[in-house]
Coordinates of C-alpha atoms in Angstrom, one line a residue:
X1 CA -20.7 -14.5 33.6
X2 CA -24.6 -15.8 32.8
X3 CA -27.6 -14.0 33.9
X4 CA -29.2 -15.1 36.7
X5 CA -32.3 -16.0 37.1
X6 CA -35.3 -15.9 40.2
X7 CA -38.0 -17.0 40.2
X8 CA -41.2 -15.6 41.1
X9 CA -40.5 -17.3 44.6
X10 CA -37.8 -15.5 45.3
X11 CA -38.8 -11.8 45.4
X12 CA -38.6 -11.4 49.4
X13 CA -34.6 -13.3 48.7
X14 CA -33.7 -11.0 46.1
X15 CA -33.7 -8.3 48.2
X16 CA -31.9 -10.2 51.1
X17 CA -28.7 -9.3 49.3
X18 CA -28.6 -6.5 51.3
X19 CA -28.9 -8.7 54.4
X20 CA -25.8 -11.1 53.6
X21 CA -23.5 -8.1 52.4
X22 CA -20.2 -8.3 54.2
X23 CA -19.1 -6.2 56.9
X24 CA -17.3 -3.1 56.6
X25 CA -13.8 -4.3 57.9
X26 CA -14.3 -7.8 55.2
X27 CA -14.0 -8.2 50.9
X28 CA -16.5 -7.1 48.8
X29 CA -18.1 -10.2 47.4
X30 CA -18.9 -10.1 43.0
X31 CA -21.7 -9.6 41.6
X32 CA -21.8 -13.3 40.9
X33 CA -21.3 -14.6 44.5
X34 CA -24.1 -11.9 46.2
X35 CA -26.6 -13.4 43.5
X36 CA -25.4 -17.3 45.7
X37 CA -25.6 -15.9 48.7
X38 CA -29.0 -14.5 48.0
X39 CA -30.6 -17.9 47.9
X40 CA -28.2 -20.2 50.0
X41 CA -28.0 -17.7 52.9
X42 CA -31.7 -19.1 53.4
X43 CA -31.0 -22.8 52.1
X44 CA -27.5 -23.3 53.3
X45 CA -26.9 -20.9 56.6
X46 CA -24.7 -22.6 57.6
X47 CA -22.4 -23.2 54.6
X48 CA -22.6 -19.0 54.1
X49 CA -21.6 -18.2 57.9
X50 CA -18.7 -20.5 57.9
X51 CA -17.2 -18.8 54.7
X52 CA -18.6 -15.5 56.4
X53 CA -16.1 -15.9 58.5
X54 CA -13.1 -17.0 56.8
X55 CA -10.2 -15.2 55.4
X56 CA -11.7 -15.9 51.6
X57 CA -14.6 -13.0 52.2
X58 CA -12.4 -11.0 54.2
X59 CA -9.1 -10.7 51.6
X60 CA -9.4 -10.0 48.2
X61 CA -6.5 -11.9 45.8
X62 CA -5.1 -7.7 45.1
X63 CA -4.6 -7.6 48.9
X64 CA -3.1 -11.3 49.2
X65 CA -0.7 -10.4 47.1
X66 CA 0.5 -7.3 48.2
X67 CA 1.5 -8.9 51.7
X68 CA 5.3 -9.0 52.2
X69 CA 7.6 -11.9 52.4
X70 CA 6.9 -14.9 54.8
X71 CA 3.3 -13.4 56.3
X72 CA 1.8 -14.0 52.6
X73 CA -0.8 -16.6 51.9
X74 CA -0.8 -16.4 48.7
X75 CA 1.2 -18.5 46.3
X76 CA 0.6 -17.0 42.6
X77 CA 2.0 -14.7 40.9
X78 CA -1.0 -12.6 39.3
X79 CA -4.6 -13.0 40.4
X80 CA -7.5 -15.0 38.0
X81 CA -8.4 -12.2 35.4
X82 CA -11.8 -10.0 36.5
X83 CA -11.7 -11.3 40.2
X84 CA -8.8 -9.0 41.9
X85 CA -11.1 -6.8 43.8
X86 CA -13.6 -9.3 45.1
X87 CA -13.8 -11.7 47.7
X88 CA -13.0 -15.4 47.0
X89 CA -16.6 -16.2 47.1
X90 CA -19.1 -19.3 46.1
X91 CA -18.8 -18.3 42.0
X92 CA -15.1 -17.9 42.8
X93 CA -15.0 -21.1 43.3
X94 CA -17.9 -23.4 42.0
X95 CA -18.0 -21.7 39.0
X96 CA -14.4 -21.7 37.7
X97 CA -13.2 -24.3 35.3
X98 CA -16.8 -25.4 33.9
X99 CA -14.9 -27.4 31.0
X100 CA -12.7 -29.5 33.2
X101 CA -15.4 -31.0 35.2
X102 CA -17.6 -33.9 34.7
X103 CA -19.8 -31.9 37.9
X104 CA -20.5 -28.6 36.3
X105 CA -24.4 -28.2 35.4
X106 CA -26.2 -25.5 35.2
X107 CA -28.0 -23.8 38.1
X108 CA -29.7 -20.6 37.7
X109 CA -27.9 -19.5 34.9
X110 CA -24.9 -20.5 35.9
X111 CA -22.5 -23.4 34.8
X112 CA -21.9 -24.8 38.7
X113 CA -19.5 -27.8 40.0
X114 CA -20.2 -29.6 42.8
X115 CA -16.6 -30.5 44.1
X116 CA -14.1 -28.2 44.0
X117 CA -10.9 -29.4 43.8
X118 CA -7.2 -28.8 44.2
X119 CA -6.6 -27.8 40.5
X120 CA -9.5 -25.1 41.1
X121 CA -7.5 -24.3 44.3
X122 CA -4.4 -24.1 42.7
X123 CA -5.0 -20.4 40.8
X124 CA -4.2 -18.3 43.5
X125 CA -2.3 -21.4 45.6
X126 CA -0.2 -23.0 42.7
X127 CA 2.4 -24.0 44.9
X128 CA 0.9 -25.7 47.8
X129 CA -1.2 -27.5 45.2
X130 CA 1.9 -29.0 43.2
X131 CA 3.5 -30.1 46.0
X132 CA 0.6 -31.8 47.5
X133 CA 0.4 -33.4 44.1
X134 CA 4.0 -35.3 44.4
X135 CA 2.5 -36.4 47.7
X136 CA 1.9 -40.0 49.5
X137 CA -1.8 -38.6 49.9
X138 CA -2.6 -37.3 47.1
X139 CA -1.8 -40.7 45.5
X140 CA -3.6 -42.6 48.5
X141 CA -6.5 -43.9 46.7
X142 CA -4.2 -45.7 43.6
X143 CA -2.0 -46.7 46.0
X144 CA -4.5 -48.9 47.4
X145 CA -6.7 -49.3 44.8
X146 CA -4.0 -50.6 42.4
X147 CA -1.6 -52.5 44.5
X148 CA -2.9 -55.9 44.6
X149 CA -1.5 -57.2 47.9
X150 CA -3.0 -53.7 49.3
X151 CA -6.5 -54.7 47.9
X152 CA -6.6 -58.1 49.6
X153 CA -6.1 -56.7 52.6
X154 CA -8.7 -54.5 52.5
X155 CA -11.3 -57.3 50.5
X156 CA -10.0 -59.4 53.7
X157 CA -11.2 -56.5 56.4
X158 CA -14.0 -55.6 54.4
X159 CA -15.8 -59.1 53.2
X160 CA -18.2 -61.0 54.8
X161 CA -16.6 -64.2 55.5
X162 CA -18.0 -67.4 54.2
X163 CA -19.8 -70.0 56.6
X164 CA -18.0 -73.5 56.2
X165 CA -18.5 -74.6 52.7
X166 CA -20.0 -71.7 51.4
X167 CA -18.9 -68.6 49.4
X168 CA -17.2 -65.1 51.2
X169 CA -19.7 -62.1 50.1
X170 CA -17.1 -60.0 48.1
X171 CA -17.2 -56.3 50.1
X172 CA -20.0 -53.4 48.4
X173 CA -19.2 -50.1 47.4
X174 CA -20.5 -49.1 50.1
X175 CA -18.6 -50.9 52.5
X176 CA -15.4 -49.9 50.8
X177 CA -16.5 -46.0 51.0
X178 CA -17.2 -46.2 54.3
X179 CA -14.2 -47.7 55.9
X180 CA -10.5 -48.1 53.9
X181 CA -11.7 -45.8 51.2
X182 CA -12.8 -43.0 53.7
X183 CA -9.3 -42.0 54.7
X184 CA -7.3 -42.9 50.9
X185 CA -10.3 -41.3 48.9
X186 CA -12.9 -42.6 46.8
X187 CA -13.3 -42.2 43.3
X188 CA -16.4 -39.6 42.5
X189 CA -18.1 -39.3 39.5
X190 CA -21.5 -38.2 37.9
X191 CA -23.7 -41.4 37.4
X192 CA -26.6 -38.9 36.1
X193 CA -28.4 -35.7 36.6
X194 CA -31.6 -36.1 38.8
X195 CA -34.5 -33.8 39.8
X196 CA -35.0 -32.2 42.9
X197 CA -38.1 -30.1 44.5
X198 CA -36.3 -27.3 45.8
X199 CA -37.8 -24.2 47.6
X200 CA -37.3 -22.6 44.4
X201 CA -39.2 -25.5 42.6
X202 CA -37.8 -28.3 40.7
X203 CA -34.2 -28.3 40.0
X204 CA -31.7 -30.8 37.8
X205 CA -28.4 -31.7 40.7
X206 CA -26.4 -34.4 39.3
X207 CA -25.9 -37.4 41.4
X208 CA -22.8 -38.8 42.5
X209 CA -21.2 -41.6 42.7
X210 CA -18.5 -41.6 45.6
X211 CA -19.8 -39.0 47.5
X212 CA -19.5 -37.6 50.0
X213 CA -16.0 -38.0 50.9
X214 CA -13.3 -36.0 51.9
X215 CA -10.3 -38.3 51.3
X216 CA -6.4 -37.0 51.3
X217 CA -6.7 -38.8 47.7
X218 CA -9.9 -38.7 46.1
X219 CA -10.3 -38.7 42.3
X220 CA -12.0 -35.6 41.3
X221 CA -14.8 -35.2 38.6
X222 CA -12.2 -33.1 36.6
X223 CA -9.5 -36.2 36.8
X224 CA -7.4 -34.0 39.7
X225 CA -5.9 -36.2 42.6
X226 CA -6.2 -35.3 46.3
X227 CA -8.0 -32.9 48.2
X228 CA -7.8 -29.8 50.5
X229 CA -10.6 -30.5 52.3
X230 CA -9.3 -33.5 54.9
X231 CA -7.1 -30.0 56.4
X232 CA -8.3 -27.1 55.3
X233 CA -12.6 -28.0 56.1
X234 CA -14.9 -26.0 53.8
X235 CA -15.9 -23.5 53.6
X236 CA -13.8 -21.8 56.3
X237 CA -10.8 -23.0 54.7
X238 CA -8.6 -22.3 58.3
X239 CA -5.3 -22.3 58.7
X240 CA -5.5 -22.7 62.5
X241 CA -7.3 -25.9 62.4
X242 CA -5.0 -27.8 59.6
X243 CA -1.7 -27.3 62.4
X244 CA -4.1 -28.5 65.0
X245 CA -3.4 -32.1 65.7
X246 CA -7.5 -33.3 66.3
X247 CA -7.7 -32.7 62.1
X248 CA -5.1 -35.1 61.8
X249 CA -6.6 -37.8 64.3
X250 CA -9.4 -38.0 61.9
X251 CA -7.0 -40.6 59.6
X252 CA -4.6 -41.2 62.5
X253 CA -6.0 -42.0 64.9
X254 CA -6.3 -46.1 64.6
X255 CA -3.9 -48.6 65.5
X256 CA -2.5 -48.7 62.3
X257 CA -1.1 -45.2 61.8
X258 CA -1.2 -44.0 66.4
X259 CA 0.4 -40.9 65.8
X260 CA -2.6 -39.1 67.3
X261 CA -3.2 -41.2 70.8
X262 CA 0.7 -41.0 70.4
X263 CA 0.7 -37.2 70.7
X264 CA -1.7 -37.2 73.3
X265 CA 0.5 -38.8 75.8
X266 CA 3.3 -37.2 75.2
X267 CA 5.6 -34.2 76.2
X268 CA 4.4 -32.0 73.3
X269 CA 0.9 -32.5 73.7
X270 CA 0.7 -32.2 77.5
X271 CA 1.9 -29.2 76.7
X272 CA -0.7 -28.8 73.9
X273 CA -3.3 -30.0 76.2
X274 CA -2.3 -27.6 78.8
X275 CA -1.2 -24.5 77.2
X276 CA -2.1 -24.5 73.7
X277 CA -5.5 -22.3 74.3
X278 CA -3.3 -18.9 74.4
X279 CA -1.3 -19.8 70.8
X280 CA -2.1 -18.2 68.8
X281 CA -2.6 -20.8 65.3
X282 CA -3.7 -18.6 62.5
X283 CA -0.6 -16.4 62.9
X284 CA 2.2 -16.0 59.1
X285 CA 4.4 -16.5 59.9
X286 CA 4.2 -18.9 62.3
X287 CA 6.5 -18.0 65.4
X288 CA 8.4 -20.5 67.5
X289 CA 8.1 -19.5 71.0
X290 CA 5.9 -16.5 70.7
X291 CA 2.6 -17.5 68.7
X292 CA 2.8 -21.7 70.3
X293 CA 5.4 -23.8 72.2
X294 CA 5.9 -27.1 72.1
X295 CA 4.9 -28.2 68.3
X296 CA 2.1 -30.2 66.5
X297 CA 1.8 -32.1 63.7
X298 CA 1.7 -30.1 61.1
X299 CA 4.9 -27.4 63.2
X300 CA 7.2 -31.1 62.4
X301 CA 6.0 -32.1 58.9
X302 CA 4.3 -29.3 57.1
X303 CA 4.0 -25.7 58.6
X304 CA 6.9 -22.7 57.8
X305 CA 8.1 -21.7 61.0
X306 CA 10.3 -18.9 62.0
X307 CA 12.3 -17.6 64.6
X308 CA 12.9 -14.1 66.8
X309 CA 14.1 -12.1 63.9
X310 CA 12.7 -13.8 60.8
X311 CA 14.5 -16.8 60.7
X312 CA 13.0 -19.8 58.4
X313 CA 13.6 -23.1 61.1
X314 CA 11.6 -24.9 58.6
X315 CA 10.1 -23.4 54.9
X316 CA 6.2 -24.4 54.0
X317 CA 5.7 -27.5 52.3
X318 CA 2.2 -29.7 51.5
X319 CA 4.1 -33.2 50.6
X320 CA 3.8 -34.1 53.9
X321 CA 7.0 -36.6 53.7
X322 CA 9.4 -33.8 53.3
X323 CA 11.0 -34.1 56.6
X324 CA 10.4 -37.8 57.0
X325 CA 13.1 -39.9 56.3
X326 CA 11.7 -42.8 57.2
X327 CA 8.3 -44.4 56.4
X328 CA 7.7 -45.8 59.8
X329 CA 3.8 -47.1 58.5
X330 CA 5.4 -50.6 56.5
X331 CA 4.1 -52.2 55.2
X332 CA 5.7 -54.8 56.2
X333 CA 8.9 -53.6 57.2
X334 CA 9.0 -50.0 58.4
X335 CA 11.9 -48.5 55.4
X336 CA 13.1 -45.5 54.2
X337 CA 10.6 -43.2 52.1
X338 CA 9.5 -43.7 48.3
X339 CA 11.4 -41.8 45.6
X340 CA 7.4 -42.0 43.7
X341 CA 4.8 -40.7 45.7
X342 CA 2.9 -43.2 42.7
X343 CA 4.1 -46.4 44.8
X344 CA 2.4 -49.2 42.5
X345 CA 5.2 -49.2 40.4
X346 CA 7.1 -50.5 43.0
X347 CA 8.4 -53.7 42.9
X348 CA 10.8 -55.8 44.5
X349 CA 13.2 -58.6 43.5
X350 CA 10.1 -61.6 44.2
X351 CA 8.0 -59.1 41.9
X352 CA 5.2 -58.3 45.3
X353 CA 4.0 -55.1 45.2
X354 CA 6.2 -53.8 48.0
X355 CA 8.7 -51.8 48.9
X356 CA 10.8 -54.4 50.8
X357 CA 11.2 -58.3 50.4
X358 CA 9.2 -60.5 52.7
X359 CA 12.3 -60.9 54.8
X360 CA 12.5 -57.5 55.2
X361 CA 15.5 -55.9 52.3
X362 CA 14.7 -53.0 50.6
X363 CA 13.2 -53.0 47.6
X364 CA 16.1 -51.6 45.3
X365 CA 16.2 -48.3 43.1
X366 CA 12.4 -47.5 44.6
X367 CA 13.5 -45.9 47.6
X368 CA 15.0 -42.1 48.7
X369 CA 19.4 -43.0 49.4
X370 CA 21.6 -41.4 51.3
X371 CA 21.8 -37.7 50.5
X372 CA 17.9 -38.0 50.7
X373 CA 17.6 -39.3 53.8
X374 CA 20.3 -37.1 55.8
X375 CA 18.5 -34.4 53.8
X376 CA 15.3 -34.7 55.3
X377 CA 16.2 -36.4 58.7
X378 CA 18.8 -32.2 58.9
X379 CA 14.9 -30.3 57.8
X380 CA 13.1 -32.4 60.4
X381 CA 15.7 -32.1 63.4
X382 CA 16.2 -28.2 62.3
X383 CA 12.6 -28.2 63.4
X384 CA 13.9 -29.8 66.8
X385 CA 16.5 -27.6 67.5
X386 CA 14.1 -24.7 67.6
X387 CA 13.7 -25.9 71.2
X388 CA 15.8 -28.9 71.9
X389 CA 19.9 -29.0 72.5
X390 CA 22.0 -31.0 69.9
X391 CA 22.5 -34.1 72.1
X392 CA 19.2 -34.1 73.2
X393 CA 17.8 -34.1 69.5
X394 CA 20.6 -36.6 68.2
X395 CA 19.9 -38.9 71.3
X396 CA 16.4 -39.0 70.4
X397 CA 16.7 -39.9 66.9
X398 CA 19.6 -43.0 68.1
X399 CA 16.9 -44.2 70.0
X400 CA 13.8 -44.3 66.6
X401 CA 16.8 -45.7 64.6
X402 CA 16.7 -47.9 67.4
X403 CA 13.1 -48.3 67.3
X404 CA 13.4 -49.0 63.4
X405 CA 15.5 -51.9 64.1
X406 CA 14.0 -53.8 66.5
X407 CA 10.6 -53.9 65.6
X408 CA 11.8 -54.6 61.8
X409 CA 13.6 -58.1 63.4
X410 CA 10.5 -59.0 65.2
X411 CA 8.7 -58.1 61.8
X412 CA 10.6 -60.8 60.4
X413 CA 11.0 -63.5 62.6
X414 CA 6.8 -63.2 62.8
X415 CA 6.8 -63.6 59.2
X416 CA 9.0 -65.8 58.9
X417 CA 7.0 -68.3 61.0
X418 CA 4.3 -66.8 58.5
X419 CA 6.1 -68.6 55.3
X420 CA 7.0 -71.8 57.2
X421 CA 3.2 -72.4 57.8
X422 CA 2.9 -71.6 54.1
X423 CA 5.8 -73.9 52.9
X424 CA 4.3 -76.8 55.2
X425 CA 0.7 -76.3 54.2
X426 CA -0.7 -75.1 56.9
X427 CA -2.0 -72.0 55.9
X428 CA -2.5 -71.0 52.3
X429 CA -1.2 -67.3 51.0
X430 CA 1.3 -65.8 48.6
X431 CA 3.1 -69.3 48.5
X432 CA -0.2 -70.4 46.8
X433 CA -1.1 -67.6 45.3
X434 CA -3.9 -66.5 47.6
X435 CA -4.5 -64.0 49.8
X436 CA -2.2 -63.6 52.8
X437 CA -4.8 -61.6 55.0
X438 CA -8.4 -64.1 55.4
X439 CA -6.8 -67.1 57.8
X440 CA -6.7 -66.5 61.9
X441 CA -2.6 -67.6 61.6
X442 CA -2.2 -64.4 58.9
X443 CA -4.3 -61.7 61.0
X444 CA -2.2 -62.6 64.0
X445 CA 1.0 -62.0 61.2
X446 CA -0.7 -58.6 60.2
X447 CA -1.6 -57.7 63.9
X448 CA 2.4 -57.7 64.1
X449 CA 2.9 -55.2 61.9
X450 CA 0.1 -53.1 60.9
X451 CA -1.0 -52.5 64.9
X452 CA 2.2 -53.6 67.0
X453 CA 4.9 -52.1 65.1
X454 CA 4.2 -49.6 64.1
X455 CA 2.7 -48.3 67.1
X456 CA 6.0 -48.2 68.9
X457 CA 7.2 -47.2 65.7
X458 CA 5.4 -44.1 66.0
X459 CA 6.0 -43.7 69.9
X460 CA 9.3 -43.6 69.4
X461 CA 9.2 -41.1 67.4
X462 CA 7.0 -39.0 68.7
X463 CA 8.0 -39.5 72.8
X464 CA 4.8 -41.6 73.6
X465 CA 6.8 -44.0 75.8
X466 CA 3.8 -45.6 77.6
X467 CA 2.2 -46.4 74.8
X468 CA 4.8 -47.9 72.9
X469 CA 5.2 -50.1 75.8
X470 CA 2.1 -51.4 77.0
X471 CA -0.6 -49.8 75.3
X472 CA -0.7 -51.1 71.7
X473 CA 3.2 -51.7 71.5
X474 CA 6.2 -53.4 72.5
X475 CA 4.7 -56.1 75.3
X476 CA 2.4 -57.1 72.5
X477 CA 4.8 -57.6 69.5
X478 CA 7.3 -60.3 72.2
X479 CA 3.3 -62.0 73.1
X480 CA 1.4 -62.1 69.5
X481 CA 4.8 -63.2 68.0
X482 CA 4.7 -66.0 70.6
X483 CA 1.1 -66.5 69.9
X484 CA 2.1 -66.9 66.4
X485 CA 4.9 -69.9 67.8
X486 CA 2.3 -71.6 69.7
X487 CA -0.5 -71.3 67.1
X488 CA 1.9 -72.8 64.9
X489 CA 2.7 -75.4 67.2
X490 CA -1.1 -76.8 67.2
X491 CA -1.4 -77.0 63.8
X492 CA 1.8 -79.3 62.9
X493 CA 0.4 -81.3 65.9
X494 CA -3.4 -82.0 64.0
X495 CA -4.5 -80.3 67.2
X496 CA -6.9 -76.7 67.2
X497 CA -5.4 -74.1 68.0
X498 CA -6.5 -72.4 71.5
X499 CA -9.2 -69.9 70.5

């Protein structure tokens, strides 16, 4: 590594290395990381404190490799050369693979990059990285930005509507980064290097476009897709935090994907709220009945779960839909999950980049088939069966299947109303080659599947029945359909629709 440089103003801080020496139970920081800590203890003390409380600071790669069986958290076969005995610290992550990063810059004698990407984390966690790369989340930026229909919806949400006779204002880059792309991820690129005054004198830093962002499908300056920090926030990278539903709520709280509010009113959420303070969220392996007594989001979708005696109830996965047969969040209809995490390749018979036809039939060849659907259902039911009987579990899934069927039927009815309006010239959308989301009638149609159908399905899947009826679900599905019919009736009669 390059030799560290200390300006005169850092004389006192050079001595401060001893003050940041790790406690006796922690791993030893590498010499390069000690240099980082000497400055950043003063500059960003919160980051240093967060890291010092992390497992990265406590366990060296050599110690992690020695952990046997299901308790092991380190999926690489070997440690990166030269770092086996040291804590995983600042230098180990922020100076890794500098040639691959567009945001690498010279910093006090080191080649440092700002954005630590999943490809950096793969040095110790290659299995998790490979699974996540094959995940809808890792492709969330491209799947939104690369789909013209989804882009039209985002444009309709973020653009400033036109006054009468005027032109609408397109959404700004900052507005998009602050809305849909906050969760889907931005494209992070280096605009330039710029000087900045610091306590150590003037230094050059990269100016990043699309930053800050911790979206699940972020495009990083090294070209990689995705981010680990939405679930394992830097610089603690806590597995306990990733297992708690509040972490998932960052992106799964709105009426489009209401997993968190549904979970809160479910019996599982009730148990978590009442008893979760006594559960062990850091244990690996994670034993049902001992470490927790009701599932969180991670229990069902991600975590390795074991039973007494070590039997694996569910294997760990970072492809979040490994146990999901249905993609509950359409659009427009619930459907089997896509085969590929890159959904931009999907085309239905009408040539639209949608996983179903406008009339609901699955896009042939792009969605998982009966065998894979059965395997995923069995994996998810395996988690349920750790606490529930076979009859209870199968009854629950029968209700979910029916909820999918019912909500798809009500979405189809609303779509047929809108398609008739397009054909009659009462609205202008796909039939006219225009945005299908920017008129009041079309927005009512969007509400049908994006909010009310999704809420009904999520509530059925997670046992949040009341939410799926009156909070945002079945009541509004039928009421909204009636409003659509009435609205079109007014348009046909040449009368202004009610506001």
